[in-house]
Tab-separated table of N, CA and C in Angstrom:
chain	number	residue	atom	x	y	z
A	1	MET	N	112.437	88.631	100.604
A	1	MET	CA	111.405	89.106	101.487
A	1	MET	C	110.088	88.499	101.034
A	2	GLY	N	109.381	87.847	101.945
A	2	GLY	CA	108.133	87.190	101.598
A	2	GLY	C	106.965	88.144	101.546
A	3	GLU	N	105.837	87.626	101.077
A	3	GLU	CA	104.624	88.444	100.961
A	3	GLU	C	104.207	88.998	102.321
A	4	ASP	N	104.299	88.164	103.376
A	4	ASP	CA	103.924	88.623	104.713
A	4	ASP	C	104.822	89.759	105.177
A	5	ASP	N	106.123	89.660	104.842
A	5	ASP	CA	107.052	90.725	105.223
A	5	ASP	C	106.677	92.032	104.555
A	6	LYS	N	106.329	91.958	103.267
A	6	LYS	CA	105.970	93.183	102.542
A	6	LYS	C	104.716	93.799	103.149
A	7	GLU	N	103.727	92.959	103.483
A	7	GLU	CA	102.502	93.491	104.070
A	7	GLU	C	102.790	94.100	105.437
A	8	ALA	N	103.697	93.479	106.211
A	8	ALA	CA	104.026	94.009	107.528
A	8	ALA	C	104.655	95.389	107.426
A	9	ILE	N	105.402	95.626	106.363
A	9	ILE	CA	106.024	96.934	106.164
A	9	ILE	C	104.969	97.968	105.797
A	10	GLY	N	103.851	97.546	105.228
A	10	GLY	CA	102.755	98.463	104.996
A	10	GLY	C	102.425	98.735	103.555
A	11	PHE	N	102.785	97.859	102.658
A	11	PHE	CA	102.459	98.058	101.253
A	11	PHE	C	101.204	97.273	100.915
A	12	SER	N	100.368	97.854	100.084
A	12	SER	CA	99.146	97.173	99.677
A	12	SER	C	98.843	97.536	98.236
A	13	THR	N	97.829	96.893	97.698
A	13	THR	CA	97.446	97.187	96.315
A	13	THR	C	96.243	98.121	96.262
A	14	VAL	N	95.915	98.767	97.366
A	14	VAL	CA	94.796	99.704	97.380
A	14	VAL	C	95.156	100.908	96.522
A	15	PRO	N	94.274	101.320	95.602
A	15	PRO	CA	94.583	102.472	94.748
A	15	PRO	C	94.797	103.735	95.579
A	16	LEU	N	95.689	104.583	95.136
A	16	LEU	CA	95.929	105.855	95.795
A	16	LEU	C	94.926	106.889	95.307
A	17	ALA	N	94.296	107.572	96.240
A	17	ALA	CA	93.363	108.627	95.864
A	17	ALA	C	94.119	109.719	95.135
A	18	GLY	N	93.576	110.204	94.049
A	18	GLY	CA	94.188	111.307	93.331
A	18	GLY	C	95.220	110.899	92.310
A	19	ALA	N	95.473	109.602	92.175
A	19	ALA	CA	96.417	109.173	91.140
A	19	ALA	C	95.783	109.439	89.788
A	20	HIS	N	96.615	109.708	88.807
A	20	HIS	CA	96.093	110.031	87.488
A	20	HIS	C	95.336	108.851	86.890
A	21	PRO	N	94.314	109.114	86.082
A	21	PRO	CA	93.600	108.035	85.398
A	21	PRO	C	94.519	107.369	84.380
A	22	PRO	N	94.117	106.209	83.834
A	22	PRO	CA	94.971	105.524	82.865
A	22	PRO	C	95.382	106.445	81.719
A	23	THR	N	96.629	106.258	81.276
A	23	THR	CA	97.147	107.039	80.160
A	23	THR	C	97.564	106.079	79.066
A	24	SER	N	98.096	106.618	77.984
A	24	SER	CA	98.549	105.765	76.892
A	24	SER	C	99.698	104.858	77.335
A	25	GLN	N	100.415	105.254	78.412
A	25	GLN	CA	101.481	104.403	78.931
A	25	GLN	C	100.945	103.350	79.896
A	26	GLY	N	99.636	103.372	80.157
A	26	GLY	CA	99.041	102.380	81.037
A	26	GLY	C	99.114	102.718	82.511
A	27	HIS	N	99.441	103.960	82.876
A	27	HIS	CA	99.485	104.334	84.283
A	27	HIS	C	98.061	104.467	84.801
A	28	ASP	N	97.762	103.762	85.864
A	28	ASP	CA	96.433	103.834	86.462
A	28	ASP	C	96.600	103.997	87.968
A	29	PRO	N	95.503	104.122	88.711
A	29	PRO	CA	95.640	104.349	90.153
A	29	PRO	C	96.402	103.256	90.895
A	30	LEU	N	96.523	102.066	90.340
A	30	LEU	CA	97.251	100.995	91.014
A	30	LEU	C	98.746	101.017	90.726
A	31	ILE	N	99.176	101.806	89.739
A	31	ILE	CA	100.565	101.708	89.297
A	31	ILE	C	101.548	102.127	90.382
A	32	LEU	N	101.216	103.130	91.166
A	32	LEU	CA	102.134	103.569	92.217
A	32	LEU	C	102.312	102.479	93.259
A	33	SER	N	101.192	101.902	93.692
A	33	SER	CA	101.262	100.841	94.679
A	33	SER	C	101.990	99.627	94.121
A	34	ALA	N	101.701	99.282	92.866
A	34	ALA	CA	102.370	98.139	92.237
A	34	ALA	C	103.867	98.397	92.127
A	35	ALA	N	104.240	99.623	91.778
A	35	ALA	CA	105.660	99.961	91.663
A	35	ALA	C	106.345	99.835	93.020
A	36	LEU	N	105.671	100.266	94.068
A	36	LEU	CA	106.245	100.140	95.404
A	36	LEU	C	106.432	98.675	95.777
A	37	ARG	N	105.409	97.857	95.513
A	37	ARG	CA	105.494	96.430	95.860
A	37	ARG	C	106.627	95.756	95.096
A	38	LEU	N	106.723	96.023	93.816
A	38	LEU	CA	107.771	95.425	92.998
A	38	LEU	C	109.144	95.857	93.499
A	39	SER	N	109.282	97.138	93.780
A	39	SER	CA	110.572	97.650	94.225
A	39	SER	C	110.960	97.085	95.580
A	40	VAL	N	109.981	96.917	96.479
A	40	VAL	CA	110.282	96.324	97.779
A	40	VAL	C	110.751	94.892	97.574
A	41	HIS	N	110.081	94.179	96.675
A	41	HIS	CA	110.479	92.801	96.389
A	41	HIS	C	111.919	92.771	95.897
A	42	GLN	N	112.321	93.770	95.146
A	42	GLN	CA	113.683	93.839	94.630
A	42	GLN	C	114.639	94.479	95.637
A	43	GLY	N	114.107	94.887	96.786
A	43	GLY	CA	114.949	95.479	97.816
A	43	GLY	C	115.408	96.889	97.524
A	44	GLN	N	114.684	97.628	96.675
A	44	GLN	CA	115.144	98.955	96.289
A	44	GLN	C	114.442	100.081	97.032
A	45	VAL	N	113.135	99.981	97.245
A	45	VAL	CA	112.414	101.109	97.830
A	45	VAL	C	112.505	101.114	99.348
A	46	LEU	N	112.801	99.978	99.955
A	46	LEU	CA	112.831	99.926	101.408
A	46	LEU	C	113.771	100.974	101.986
A	47	ASN	N	114.954	101.112	101.408
A	47	ASN	CA	115.884	102.125	101.907
A	47	ASN	C	115.340	103.531	101.697
A	48	PHE	N	114.682	103.774	100.557
A	48	PHE	CA	114.058	105.077	100.338
A	48	PHE	C	112.992	105.335	101.391
A	49	LEU	N	112.162	104.321	101.648
A	49	LEU	CA	111.056	104.495	102.586
A	49	LEU	C	111.568	104.866	103.966
A	50	LEU	N	112.634	104.199	104.404
A	50	LEU	CA	113.117	104.417	105.757
A	50	LEU	C	114.178	105.507	105.852
A	51	ALA	N	115.055	105.588	104.859
A	51	ALA	CA	116.149	106.549	104.945
A	51	ALA	C	115.862	107.842	104.205
A	52	LYS	N	115.125	107.746	103.104
A	52	LYS	CA	114.864	108.931	102.293
A	52	LYS	C	113.413	108.942	101.813
A	53	PRO	N	112.454	108.963	102.729
A	53	PRO	CA	111.056	108.901	102.292
A	53	PRO	C	110.651	110.067	101.406
A	54	LEU	N	111.235	111.233	101.630
A	54	LEU	CA	110.851	112.388	100.826
A	54	LEU	C	111.428	112.276	99.421
A	55	THR	N	112.610	111.672	99.298
A	55	THR	CA	113.186	111.421	97.976
A	55	THR	C	112.314	110.448	97.211
A	56	LEU	N	111.792	109.439	97.904
A	56	LEU	CA	110.891	108.470	97.268
A	56	LEU	C	109.678	109.177	96.682
A	57	ILE	N	109.089	110.078	97.440
A	57	ILE	CA	107.914	110.807	96.954
A	57	ILE	C	108.270	111.620	95.717
A	58	LYS	N	109.414	112.292	95.744
A	58	LYS	CA	109.822	113.099	94.588
A	58	LYS	C	110.044	112.230	93.357
A	59	GLU	N	110.637	111.043	93.551
A	59	GLU	CA	110.863	110.137	92.423
A	59	GLU	C	109.536	109.654	91.844
A	60	LEU	N	108.609	109.278	92.714
A	60	LEU	CA	107.291	108.844	92.237
A	60	LEU	C	106.604	109.980	91.489
A	61	GLU	N	106.723	111.181	92.036
A	61	GLU	CA	106.101	112.335	91.403
A	61	GLU	C	106.704	112.580	90.022
A	62	ARG	N	108.018	112.455	89.923
A	62	ARG	CA	108.705	112.677	88.649
A	62	ARG	C	108.279	111.629	87.620
A	63	HIS	N	108.170	110.377	88.043
A	63	HIS	CA	107.865	109.304	87.095
A	63	HIS	C	106.383	109.211	86.745
A	64	PHE	N	105.509	109.525	87.719
A	64	PHE	CA	104.087	109.283	87.509
A	64	PHE	C	103.233	110.540	87.494
A	65	GLY	N	103.810	111.709	87.750
A	65	GLY	CA	103.041	112.947	87.721
A	65	GLY	C	101.908	112.961	88.730
A	66	LEU	N	102.231	112.899	90.007
A	66	LEU	CA	101.218	112.822	91.055
A	66	LEU	C	100.411	114.109	91.161
A	67	THR	N	99.144	113.950	91.472
A	67	THR	CA	98.333	115.110	91.830
A	67	THR	C	98.639	115.458	93.283
A	68	SER	N	98.222	116.629	93.724
A	68	SER	CA	98.475	117.012	95.111
A	68	SER	C	97.750	116.072	96.072
A	69	GLU	N	96.583	115.559	95.674
A	69	GLU	CA	95.852	114.624	96.533
A	69	GLU	C	96.618	113.311	96.690
A	70	ALA	N	97.196	112.811	95.604
A	70	ALA	CA	97.991	111.582	95.682
A	70	ALA	C	99.234	111.803	96.535
A	71	ARG	N	99.840	112.972	96.410
A	71	ARG	CA	101.023	113.289	97.217
A	71	ARG	C	100.659	113.269	98.698
A	72	ARG	N	99.516	113.883	99.045
A	72	ARG	CA	99.070	113.881	100.444
A	72	ARG	C	98.797	112.460	100.927
A	73	THR	N	98.227	111.620	100.062
A	73	THR	CA	97.947	110.233	100.427
A	73	THR	C	99.241	109.490	100.732
A	74	ILE	N	100.251	109.689	99.895
A	74	ILE	CA	101.534	109.016	100.115
A	74	ILE	C	102.168	109.500	101.417
A	75	ILE	N	102.156	110.806	101.653
A	75	ILE	CA	102.711	111.349	102.895
A	75	ILE	C	101.979	110.744	104.090
A	76	CYS	N	100.658	110.647	103.995
A	76	CYS	CA	99.863	110.075	105.082
A	76	CYS	C	100.278	108.629	105.343
A	77	ARG	N	100.426	107.851	104.290
A	77	ARG	CA	100.833	106.445	104.452
A	77	ARG	C	102.243	106.340	105.016
A	78	LEU	N	103.147	107.184	104.553
A	78	LEU	CA	104.505	107.175	105.102
A	78	LEU	C	104.487	107.530	106.584
A	79	ARG	N	103.693	108.530	106.942
A	79	ARG	CA	103.600	108.911	108.352
A	79	ARG	C	103.131	107.732	109.193
A	80	GLU	N	102.094	107.030	108.708
A	80	GLU	CA	101.565	105.888	109.457
A	80	GLU	C	102.636	104.837	109.674
A	81	ARG	N	103.371	104.509	108.611
A	81	ARG	CA	104.395	103.468	108.729
A	81	ARG	C	105.566	103.935	109.590
A	82	LEU	N	105.976	105.180	109.426
A	82	LEU	CA	107.120	105.666	110.183
A	82	LEU	C	106.768	105.912	111.645
A	83	GLN	N	105.486	106.206	111.948
A	83	GLN	CA	105.073	106.382	113.336
A	83	GLN	C	105.289	105.098	114.128
A	84	TYR	N	105.135	103.966	113.466
A	84	TYR	CA	105.379	102.679	114.111
A	84	TYR	C	106.808	102.640	114.653
A	85	HIS	N	107.727	103.286	113.946
A	85	HIS	CA	109.129	103.332	114.355
A	85	HIS	C	109.466	104.631	115.087
A	86	ARG	N	108.428	105.395	115.465
A	86	ARG	CA	108.599	106.663	116.178
A	86	ARG	C	109.415	107.671	115.376
A	87	ILE	N	109.154	107.727	114.074
A	87	ILE	CA	109.808	108.700	113.194
A	87	ILE	C	108.724	109.611	112.632
A	88	ARG	N	108.954	110.911	112.690
A	88	ARG	CA	107.943	111.880	112.264
A	88	ARG	C	108.302	112.523	110.934
A	89	ILE	N	107.267	112.791	110.139
A	89	ILE	CA	107.423	113.636	108.954
A	89	ILE	C	106.669	114.922	109.261
A	90	ILE	N	107.376	116.031	109.246
A	90	ILE	CA	106.794	117.330	109.571
A	90	ILE	C	106.402	118.043	108.278
A	91	THR	N	105.179	118.583	108.256
A	91	THR	CA	104.710	119.355	107.108
A	91	THR	C	105.009	120.831	107.350
A	92	HIS	N	105.645	121.463	106.379
A	92	HIS	CA	105.916	122.899	106.435
A	92	HIS	C	105.049	123.552	105.365
A	93	PRO	N	103.986	124.282	105.756
A	93	PRO	CA	103.082	124.869	104.770
A	93	PRO	C	103.831	125.656	103.692
A	94	GLY	N	103.623	125.240	102.461
A	94	GLY	CA	104.242	125.913	101.335
A	94	GLY	C	105.724	125.621	101.137
A	95	ALA	N	106.313	124.806	102.027
A	95	ALA	CA	107.756	124.563	101.927
A	95	ALA	C	108.118	123.081	101.930
A	96	GLY	N	107.135	122.204	101.819
A	96	GLY	CA	107.438	120.776	101.725
A	96	GLY	C	107.423	120.054	103.057
A	97	TYR	N	108.301	119.054	103.177
A	97	TYR	CA	108.298	118.156	104.319
A	97	TYR	C	109.721	117.951	104.816
A	98	SER	N	109.843	117.583	106.093
A	98	SER	CA	111.166	117.271	106.633
A	98	SER	C	111.033	116.227	107.732
A	99	ILE	N	112.168	115.613	108.085
A	99	ILE	CA	112.229	114.660	109.188
A	99	ILE	C	113.098	115.298	110.266
A	100	PRO	N	112.593	115.383	111.516
A	100	PRO	CA	113.379	116.013	112.580
A	100	PRO	C	114.728	115.319	112.766
A	101	SER	N	115.750	116.107	113.073
A	101	SER	CA	117.106	115.556	113.191
A	101	SER	C	117.197	114.489	114.273
A	102	GLU	N	116.428	114.626	115.354
A	102	GLU	CA	116.509	113.629	116.427
A	102	GLU	C	115.974	112.258	115.997
A	103	ASP	N	115.218	112.213	114.898
A	103	ASP	CA	114.689	110.932	114.413
A	103	ASP	C	115.637	110.243	113.428
A	104	ARG	N	116.629	110.963	112.947
A	104	ARG	CA	117.491	110.410	111.891
A	104	ARG	C	118.350	109.236	112.362
A	105	ALA	N	118.795	109.245	113.602
A	105	ALA	CA	119.598	108.124	114.114
A	105	ALA	C	118.766	106.845	114.127
A	106	ARG	N	117.492	106.961	114.498
A	106	ARG	CA	116.599	105.795	114.496
A	106	ARG	C	116.426	105.250	113.090
A	107	ILE	N	116.387	106.139	112.097
A	107	ILE	CA	116.231	105.692	110.711
A	107	ILE	C	117.393	104.784	110.326
A	108	ALA	N	118.609	105.180	110.661
A	108	ALA	CA	119.786	104.368	110.323
A	108	ALA	C	119.706	103.000	110.990
A	109	GLU	N	119.263	102.949	112.240
A	109	GLU	CA	119.123	101.670	112.945
A	109	GLU	C	118.095	100.775	112.262
A	110	ILE	N	116.981	101.358	111.855
A	110	ILE	CA	115.917	100.583	111.220
A	110	ILE	C	116.384	100.026	109.884
A	111	VAL	N	117.081	100.848	109.110
A	111	VAL	CA	117.589	100.379	107.816
A	111	VAL	C	118.502	99.182	108.028
A	112	GLU	N	119.358	99.237	109.033
A	112	GLU	CA	120.260	98.115	109.315
A	112	GLU	C	119.472	96.871	109.707
A	113	GLN	N	118.406	97.023	110.487
A	113	GLN	CA	117.578	95.873	110.870
A	113	GLN	C	116.980	95.206	109.643
A	114	PHE	N	116.459	95.999	108.717
A	114	PHE	CA	115.828	95.423	107.534
A	114	PHE	C	116.854	94.816	106.587
A	115	ARG	N	118.063	95.341	106.567
A	115	ARG	CA	119.106	94.767	105.704
A	115	ARG	C	119.470	93.364	106.158
A	116	SER	N	119.280	93.077	107.449
A	116	SER	CA	119.642	91.756	107.966
A	116	SER	C	118.561	90.713	107.721
A	117	ILE	N	117.408	91.118	107.193
A	117	ILE	CA	116.305	90.165	106.926
A	117	ILE	C	116.680	89.277	105.763
């Protein structure tokens, strides 16, 4: 997947608001975006983004300790990208996020399209 393809999918190096400041492990506001870009290049996060976006958020949270503001930023970015494919992420106050069942068939189709790239 080329650089243009990655940008078309919606990944950038813009820092995420609310990401933790640098730590002794070197995690800084760019690390989440960099991790996404690297993983897309390796073909690993694309399936998470399209098939399991909420799992992706949980994994990032587990590895990088996201603040609630960073979590909201990621959800917002996922919504923007998934809206392009007419897929919704629904917010349930106090209960997390979900994808409506009627959108799940489209997710499978999109994943297959990207696998053929």
